[in-house]
PDB file of C-alpha atoms in Angstrom:
ATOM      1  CA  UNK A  25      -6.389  14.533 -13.826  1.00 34.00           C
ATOM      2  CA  UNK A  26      -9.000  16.325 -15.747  1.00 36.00           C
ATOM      3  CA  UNK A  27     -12.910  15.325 -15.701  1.00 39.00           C
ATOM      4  CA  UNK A  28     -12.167  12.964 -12.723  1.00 42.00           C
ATOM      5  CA  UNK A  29     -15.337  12.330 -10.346  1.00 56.00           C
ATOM      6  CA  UNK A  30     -13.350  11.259  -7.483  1.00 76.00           C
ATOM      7  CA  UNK A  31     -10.951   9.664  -5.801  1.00 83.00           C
ATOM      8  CA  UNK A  32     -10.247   6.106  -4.332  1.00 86.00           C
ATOM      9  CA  UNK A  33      -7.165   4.939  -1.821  1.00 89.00           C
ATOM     10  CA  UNK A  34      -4.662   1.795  -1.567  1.00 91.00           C
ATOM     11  CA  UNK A  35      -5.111   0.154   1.693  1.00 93.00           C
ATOM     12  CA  UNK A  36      -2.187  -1.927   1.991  1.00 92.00           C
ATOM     13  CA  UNK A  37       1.834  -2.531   0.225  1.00 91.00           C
ATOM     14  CA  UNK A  38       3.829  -0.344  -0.571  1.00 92.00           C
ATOM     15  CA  UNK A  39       1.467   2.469  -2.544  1.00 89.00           C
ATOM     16  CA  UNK A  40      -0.544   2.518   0.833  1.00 91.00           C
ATOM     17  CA  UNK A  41      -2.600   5.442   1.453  1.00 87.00           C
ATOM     18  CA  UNK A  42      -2.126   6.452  -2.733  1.00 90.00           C
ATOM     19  CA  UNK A  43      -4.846   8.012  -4.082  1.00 90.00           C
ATOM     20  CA  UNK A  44      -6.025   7.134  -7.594  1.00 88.00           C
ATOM     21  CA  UNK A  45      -8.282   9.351  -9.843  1.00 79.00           C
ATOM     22  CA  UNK A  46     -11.352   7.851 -10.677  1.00 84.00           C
ATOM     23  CA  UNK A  47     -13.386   8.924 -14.214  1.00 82.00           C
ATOM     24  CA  UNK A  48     -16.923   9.989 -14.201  1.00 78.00           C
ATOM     25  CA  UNK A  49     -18.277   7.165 -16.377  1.00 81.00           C
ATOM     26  CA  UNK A  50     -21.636   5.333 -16.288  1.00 74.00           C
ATOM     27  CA  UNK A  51     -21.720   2.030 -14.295  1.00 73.00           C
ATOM     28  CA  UNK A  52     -18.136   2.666 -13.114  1.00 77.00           C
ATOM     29  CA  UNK A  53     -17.832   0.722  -9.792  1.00 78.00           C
ATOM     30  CA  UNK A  54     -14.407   0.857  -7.970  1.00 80.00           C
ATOM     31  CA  UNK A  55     -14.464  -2.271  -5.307  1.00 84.00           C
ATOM     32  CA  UNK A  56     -15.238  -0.591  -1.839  1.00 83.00           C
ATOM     33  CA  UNK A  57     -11.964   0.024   0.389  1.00 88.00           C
ATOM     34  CA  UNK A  58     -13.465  -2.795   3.344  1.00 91.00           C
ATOM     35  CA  UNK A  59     -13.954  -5.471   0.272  1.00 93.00           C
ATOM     36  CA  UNK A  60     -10.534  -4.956  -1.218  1.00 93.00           C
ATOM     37  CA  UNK A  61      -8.823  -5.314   2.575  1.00 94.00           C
ATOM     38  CA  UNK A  62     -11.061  -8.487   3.188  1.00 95.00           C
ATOM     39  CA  UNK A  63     -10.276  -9.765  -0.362  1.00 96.00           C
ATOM     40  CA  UNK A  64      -6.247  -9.040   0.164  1.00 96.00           C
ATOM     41  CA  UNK A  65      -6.392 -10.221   3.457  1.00 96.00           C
ATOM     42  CA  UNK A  66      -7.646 -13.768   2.103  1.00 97.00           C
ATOM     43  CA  UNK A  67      -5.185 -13.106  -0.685  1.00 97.00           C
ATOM     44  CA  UNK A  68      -2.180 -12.858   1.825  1.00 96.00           C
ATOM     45  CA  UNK A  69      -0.570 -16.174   1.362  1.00 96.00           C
ATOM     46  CA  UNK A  70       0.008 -16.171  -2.111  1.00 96.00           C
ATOM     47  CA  UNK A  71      -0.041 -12.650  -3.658  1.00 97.00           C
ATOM     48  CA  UNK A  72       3.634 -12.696  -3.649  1.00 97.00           C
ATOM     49  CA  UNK A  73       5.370 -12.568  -6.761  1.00 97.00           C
ATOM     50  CA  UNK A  74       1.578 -13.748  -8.529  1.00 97.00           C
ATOM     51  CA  UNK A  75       0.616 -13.134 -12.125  1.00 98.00           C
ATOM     52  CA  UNK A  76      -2.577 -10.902 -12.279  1.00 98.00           C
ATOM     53  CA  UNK A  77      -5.055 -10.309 -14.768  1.00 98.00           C
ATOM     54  CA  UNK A  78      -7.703  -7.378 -13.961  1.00 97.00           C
ATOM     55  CA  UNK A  79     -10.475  -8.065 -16.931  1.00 95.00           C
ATOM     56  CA  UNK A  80     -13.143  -4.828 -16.867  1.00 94.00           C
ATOM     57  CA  UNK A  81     -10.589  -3.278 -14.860  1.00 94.00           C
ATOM     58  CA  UNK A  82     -12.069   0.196 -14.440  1.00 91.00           C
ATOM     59  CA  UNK A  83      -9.724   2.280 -12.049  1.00 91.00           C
ATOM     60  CA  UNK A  84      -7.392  -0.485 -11.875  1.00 93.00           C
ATOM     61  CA  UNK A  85      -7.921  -0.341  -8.071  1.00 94.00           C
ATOM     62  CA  UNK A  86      -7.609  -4.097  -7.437  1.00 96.00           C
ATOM     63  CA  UNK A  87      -4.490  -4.854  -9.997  1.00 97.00           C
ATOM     64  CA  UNK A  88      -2.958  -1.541  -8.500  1.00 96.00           C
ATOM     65  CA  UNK A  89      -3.712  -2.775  -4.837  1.00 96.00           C
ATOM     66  CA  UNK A  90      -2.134  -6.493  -6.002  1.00 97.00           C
ATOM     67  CA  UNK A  91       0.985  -4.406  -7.511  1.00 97.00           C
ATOM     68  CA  UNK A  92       1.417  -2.488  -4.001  1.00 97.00           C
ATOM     69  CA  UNK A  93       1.170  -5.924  -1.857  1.00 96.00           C
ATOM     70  CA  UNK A  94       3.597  -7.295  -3.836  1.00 97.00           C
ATOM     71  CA  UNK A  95       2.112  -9.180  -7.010  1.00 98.00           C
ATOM     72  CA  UNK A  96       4.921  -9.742 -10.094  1.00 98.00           C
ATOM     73  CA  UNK A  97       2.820  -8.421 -12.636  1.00 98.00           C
ATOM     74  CA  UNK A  98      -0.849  -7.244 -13.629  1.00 98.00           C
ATOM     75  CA  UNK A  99      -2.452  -7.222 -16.857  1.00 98.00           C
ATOM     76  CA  UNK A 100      -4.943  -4.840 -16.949  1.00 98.00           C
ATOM     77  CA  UNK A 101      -8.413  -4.987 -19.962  1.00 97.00           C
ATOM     78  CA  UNK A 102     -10.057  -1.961 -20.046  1.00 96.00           C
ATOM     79  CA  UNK A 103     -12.240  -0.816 -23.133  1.00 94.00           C
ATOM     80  CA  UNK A 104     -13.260   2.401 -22.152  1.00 93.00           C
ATOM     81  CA  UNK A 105     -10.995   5.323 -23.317  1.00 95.00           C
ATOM     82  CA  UNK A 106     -10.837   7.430 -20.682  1.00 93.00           C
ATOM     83  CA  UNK A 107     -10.472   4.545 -18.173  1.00 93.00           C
ATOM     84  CA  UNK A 108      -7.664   3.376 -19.590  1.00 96.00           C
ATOM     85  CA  UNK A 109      -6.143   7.064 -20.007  1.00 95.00           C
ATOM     86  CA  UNK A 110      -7.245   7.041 -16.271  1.00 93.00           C
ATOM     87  CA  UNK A 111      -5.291   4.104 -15.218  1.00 95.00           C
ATOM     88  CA  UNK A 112      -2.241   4.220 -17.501  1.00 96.00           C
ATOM     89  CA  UNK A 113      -1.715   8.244 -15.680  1.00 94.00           C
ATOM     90  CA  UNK A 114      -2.779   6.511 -11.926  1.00 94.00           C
ATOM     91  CA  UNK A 115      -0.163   3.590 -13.046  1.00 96.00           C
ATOM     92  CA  UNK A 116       2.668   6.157 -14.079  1.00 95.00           C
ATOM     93  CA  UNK A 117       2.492   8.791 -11.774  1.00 94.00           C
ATOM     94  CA  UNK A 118       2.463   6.030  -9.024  1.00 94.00           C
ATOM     95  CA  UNK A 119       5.681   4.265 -10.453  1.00 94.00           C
ATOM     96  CA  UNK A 120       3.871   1.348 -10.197  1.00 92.00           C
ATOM     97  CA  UNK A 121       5.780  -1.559 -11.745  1.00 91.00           C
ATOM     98  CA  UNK A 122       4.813  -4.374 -13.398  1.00 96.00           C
ATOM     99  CA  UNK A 123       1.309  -3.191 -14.756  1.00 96.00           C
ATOM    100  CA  UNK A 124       0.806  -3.224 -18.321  1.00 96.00           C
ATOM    101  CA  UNK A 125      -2.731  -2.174 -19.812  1.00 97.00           C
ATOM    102  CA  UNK A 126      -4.475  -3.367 -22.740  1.00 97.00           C
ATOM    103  CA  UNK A 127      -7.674  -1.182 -24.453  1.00 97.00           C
ATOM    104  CA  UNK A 128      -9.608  -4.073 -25.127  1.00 95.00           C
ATOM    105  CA  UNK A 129     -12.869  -5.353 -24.535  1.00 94.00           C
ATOM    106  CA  UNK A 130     -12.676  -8.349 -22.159  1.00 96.00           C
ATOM    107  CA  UNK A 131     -14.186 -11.052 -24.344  1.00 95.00           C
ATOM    108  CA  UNK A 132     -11.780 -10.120 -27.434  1.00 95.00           C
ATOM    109  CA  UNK A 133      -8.873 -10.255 -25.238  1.00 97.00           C
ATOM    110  CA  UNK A 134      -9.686 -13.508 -23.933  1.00 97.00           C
ATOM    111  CA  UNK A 135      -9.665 -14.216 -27.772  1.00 95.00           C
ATOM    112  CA  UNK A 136      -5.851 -13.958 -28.407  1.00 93.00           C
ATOM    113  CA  UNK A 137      -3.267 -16.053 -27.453  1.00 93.00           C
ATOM    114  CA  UNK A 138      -3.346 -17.556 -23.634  1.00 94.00           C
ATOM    115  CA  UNK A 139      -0.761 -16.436 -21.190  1.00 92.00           C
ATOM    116  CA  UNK A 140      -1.943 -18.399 -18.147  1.00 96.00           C
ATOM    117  CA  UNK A 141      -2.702 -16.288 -14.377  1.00 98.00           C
ATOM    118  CA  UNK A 142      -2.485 -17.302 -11.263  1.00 98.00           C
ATOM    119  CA  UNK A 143      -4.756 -14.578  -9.843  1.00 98.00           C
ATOM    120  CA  UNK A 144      -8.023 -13.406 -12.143  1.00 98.00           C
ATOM    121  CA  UNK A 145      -9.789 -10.429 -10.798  1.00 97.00           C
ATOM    122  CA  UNK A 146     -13.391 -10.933 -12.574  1.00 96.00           C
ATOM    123  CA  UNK A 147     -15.355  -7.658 -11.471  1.00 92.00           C
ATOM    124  CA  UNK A 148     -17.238  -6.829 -15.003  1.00 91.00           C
ATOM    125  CA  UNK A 149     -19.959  -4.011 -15.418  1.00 88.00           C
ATOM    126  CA  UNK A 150     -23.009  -5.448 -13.679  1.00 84.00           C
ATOM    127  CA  UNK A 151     -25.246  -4.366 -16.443  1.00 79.00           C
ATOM    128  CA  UNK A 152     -23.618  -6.087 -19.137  1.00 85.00           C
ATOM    129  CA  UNK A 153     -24.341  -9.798 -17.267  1.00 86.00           C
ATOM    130  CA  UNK A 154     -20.458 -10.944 -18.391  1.00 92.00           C
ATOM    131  CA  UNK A 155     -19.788 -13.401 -15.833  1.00 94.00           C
ATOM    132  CA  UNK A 156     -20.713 -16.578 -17.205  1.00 95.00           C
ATOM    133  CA  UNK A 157     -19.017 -16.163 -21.360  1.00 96.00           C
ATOM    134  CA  UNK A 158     -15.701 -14.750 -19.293  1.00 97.00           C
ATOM    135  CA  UNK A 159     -14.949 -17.333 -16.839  1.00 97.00           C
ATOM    136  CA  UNK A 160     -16.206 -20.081 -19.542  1.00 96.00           C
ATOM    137  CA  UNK A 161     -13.087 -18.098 -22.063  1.00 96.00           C
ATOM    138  CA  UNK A 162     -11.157 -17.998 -18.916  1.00 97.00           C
ATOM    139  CA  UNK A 163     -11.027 -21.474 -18.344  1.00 96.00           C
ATOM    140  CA  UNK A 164     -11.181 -23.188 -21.621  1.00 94.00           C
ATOM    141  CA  UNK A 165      -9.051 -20.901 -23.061  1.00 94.00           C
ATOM    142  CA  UNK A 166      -5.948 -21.765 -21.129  1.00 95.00           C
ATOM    143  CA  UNK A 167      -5.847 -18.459 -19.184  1.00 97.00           C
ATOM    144  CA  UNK A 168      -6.244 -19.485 -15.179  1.00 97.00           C
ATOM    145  CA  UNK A 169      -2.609 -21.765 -14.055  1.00 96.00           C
ATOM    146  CA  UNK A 170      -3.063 -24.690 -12.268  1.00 94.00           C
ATOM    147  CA  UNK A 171      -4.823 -23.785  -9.123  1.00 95.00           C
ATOM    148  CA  UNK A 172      -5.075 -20.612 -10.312  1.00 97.00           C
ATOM    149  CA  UNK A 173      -7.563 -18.009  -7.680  1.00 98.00           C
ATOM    150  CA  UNK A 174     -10.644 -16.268  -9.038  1.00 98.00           C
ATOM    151  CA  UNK A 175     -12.134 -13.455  -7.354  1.00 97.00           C
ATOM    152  CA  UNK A 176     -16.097 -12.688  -8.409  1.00 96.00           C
ATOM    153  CA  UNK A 177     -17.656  -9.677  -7.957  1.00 95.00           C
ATOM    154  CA  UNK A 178     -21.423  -9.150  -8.493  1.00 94.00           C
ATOM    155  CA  UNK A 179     -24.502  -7.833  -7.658  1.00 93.00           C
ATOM    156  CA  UNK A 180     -26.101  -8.999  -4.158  1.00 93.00           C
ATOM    157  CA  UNK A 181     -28.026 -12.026  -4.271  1.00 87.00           C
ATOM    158  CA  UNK A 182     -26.982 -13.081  -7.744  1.00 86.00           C
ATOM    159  CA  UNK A 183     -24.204 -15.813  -7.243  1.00 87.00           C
ATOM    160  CA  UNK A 184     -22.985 -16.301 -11.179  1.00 92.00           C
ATOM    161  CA  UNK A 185     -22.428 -20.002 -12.608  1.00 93.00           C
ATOM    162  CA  UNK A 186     -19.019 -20.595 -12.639  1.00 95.00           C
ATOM    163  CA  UNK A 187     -17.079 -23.556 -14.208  1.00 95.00           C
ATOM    164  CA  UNK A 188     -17.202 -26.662 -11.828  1.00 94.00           C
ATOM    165  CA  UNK A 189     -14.158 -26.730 -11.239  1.00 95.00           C
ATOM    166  CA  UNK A 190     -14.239 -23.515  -9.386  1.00 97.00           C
ATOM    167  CA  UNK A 191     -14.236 -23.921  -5.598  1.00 96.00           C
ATOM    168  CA  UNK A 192     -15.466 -21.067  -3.452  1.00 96.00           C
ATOM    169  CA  UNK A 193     -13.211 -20.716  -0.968  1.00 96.00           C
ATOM    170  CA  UNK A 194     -14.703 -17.590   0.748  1.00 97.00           C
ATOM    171  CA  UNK A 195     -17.188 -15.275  -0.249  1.00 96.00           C
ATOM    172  CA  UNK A 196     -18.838 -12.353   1.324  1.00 95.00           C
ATOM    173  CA  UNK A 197     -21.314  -9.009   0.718  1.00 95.00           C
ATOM    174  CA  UNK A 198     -21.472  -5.895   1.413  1.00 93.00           C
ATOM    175  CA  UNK A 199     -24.247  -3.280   0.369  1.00 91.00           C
ATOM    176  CA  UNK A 200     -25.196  -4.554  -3.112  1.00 91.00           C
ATOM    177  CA  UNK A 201     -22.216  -6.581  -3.517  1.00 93.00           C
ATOM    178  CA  UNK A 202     -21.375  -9.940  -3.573  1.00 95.00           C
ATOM    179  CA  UNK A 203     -18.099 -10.890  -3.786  1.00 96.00           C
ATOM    180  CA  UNK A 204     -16.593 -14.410  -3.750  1.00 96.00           C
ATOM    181  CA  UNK A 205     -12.988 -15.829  -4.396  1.00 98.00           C
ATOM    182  CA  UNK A 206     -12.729 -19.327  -5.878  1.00 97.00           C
ATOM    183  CA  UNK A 207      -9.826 -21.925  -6.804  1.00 97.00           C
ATOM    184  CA  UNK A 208      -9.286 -23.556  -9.612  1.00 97.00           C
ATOM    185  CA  UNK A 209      -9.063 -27.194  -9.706  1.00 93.00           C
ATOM    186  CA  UNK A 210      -7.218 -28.141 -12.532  1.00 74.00           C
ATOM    187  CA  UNK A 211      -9.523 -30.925 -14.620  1.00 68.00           C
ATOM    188  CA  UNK A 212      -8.414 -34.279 -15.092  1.00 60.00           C
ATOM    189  CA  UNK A 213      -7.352 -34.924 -18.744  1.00 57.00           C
TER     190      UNK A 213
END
């Protein structure tokens, strides 16, 4: 791929050891290799045939990792251009089914009409401070299914407010990440 910085692997599935080409953009983060086996390795039980949403998705590197471990589907938001050019390539020259991408910004997606996820991968630009107005859209909007699993990523030592009915589950850091998955309680109505 031209103007790619890099490259990042697939730890696990059936894409293991599949390279995707990472973008040189500003404040692009792909989720370290030993955080996305620790994450999947919590996710074990129930990524099976789950329905993913990767918001800020970047390289796609966690929706691409869910697709190779066996997730249904994974709806990737990416704004930036040549991210999602990035990922759509990473997506078809992989064969990778069940990934669809939409160039949106995360907060206008959240906007449209709710198709609720069992798995939400929440890893927005750290700069941008997103966490809090996306996981409030996520759950009042009717996008997280009934015990639906959240995983968080931020910077170290900054632990964003999350809806109440969030549960952490397990959580963990490593270098200047913090990264936490949480269940969703569905509320009493």
């Amino acid at each position: 791929m031209r103007g790619a910085s890099g490259r990042i692997r697939i730890i696990g599935g059936q894409l293991r050891n599949s390279r995707l080409d990472v973008p040189d953009l500003p404040g692009l983060r792909p989720t370290a290799e030993r955080v996305r086996e620790t994450l999947f390795n919590w996710l074990a039980p129930v990524i099976t045939g789950a329905r993913c949403l990767d918001l800020c998705a970047g390289t796609g590197a966690l929706g691409i990792e869910a697709l190779s471990r066996g997730a249904a589907s994974v709806q990737f938001v990416e704004r930036d251009a040549k991210a999602v050019l990035a990922l759509r390539d990473n997506l078809a020259r992989l064969k990778a089914q069940g990934g669809q991408v939409a160039a949106h910004d995360a907060l206008s997606f959240l906007q449209g009409a709710p198709q609720p996820y069992g798995l939400v991968f929440l890893d927005p630009p750290f700069a941008q401070d997103l966490w809090v107005p996306l996981a409030q859209r996520l759950e009042q909007g009717g996008w997280l299914a009934p015990g639906a699993w959240i995983y968080v990523e931020s910077p170290k030592g900054n632990a964003p407010v999350v809806p109440s009915n969030w549960t952490a589950h397990r959580e963990g850091t490593a270098g200047e990440v913090r990264y936490a998955l949480y269940r969703r309680i569905a509320p009493v109505a």
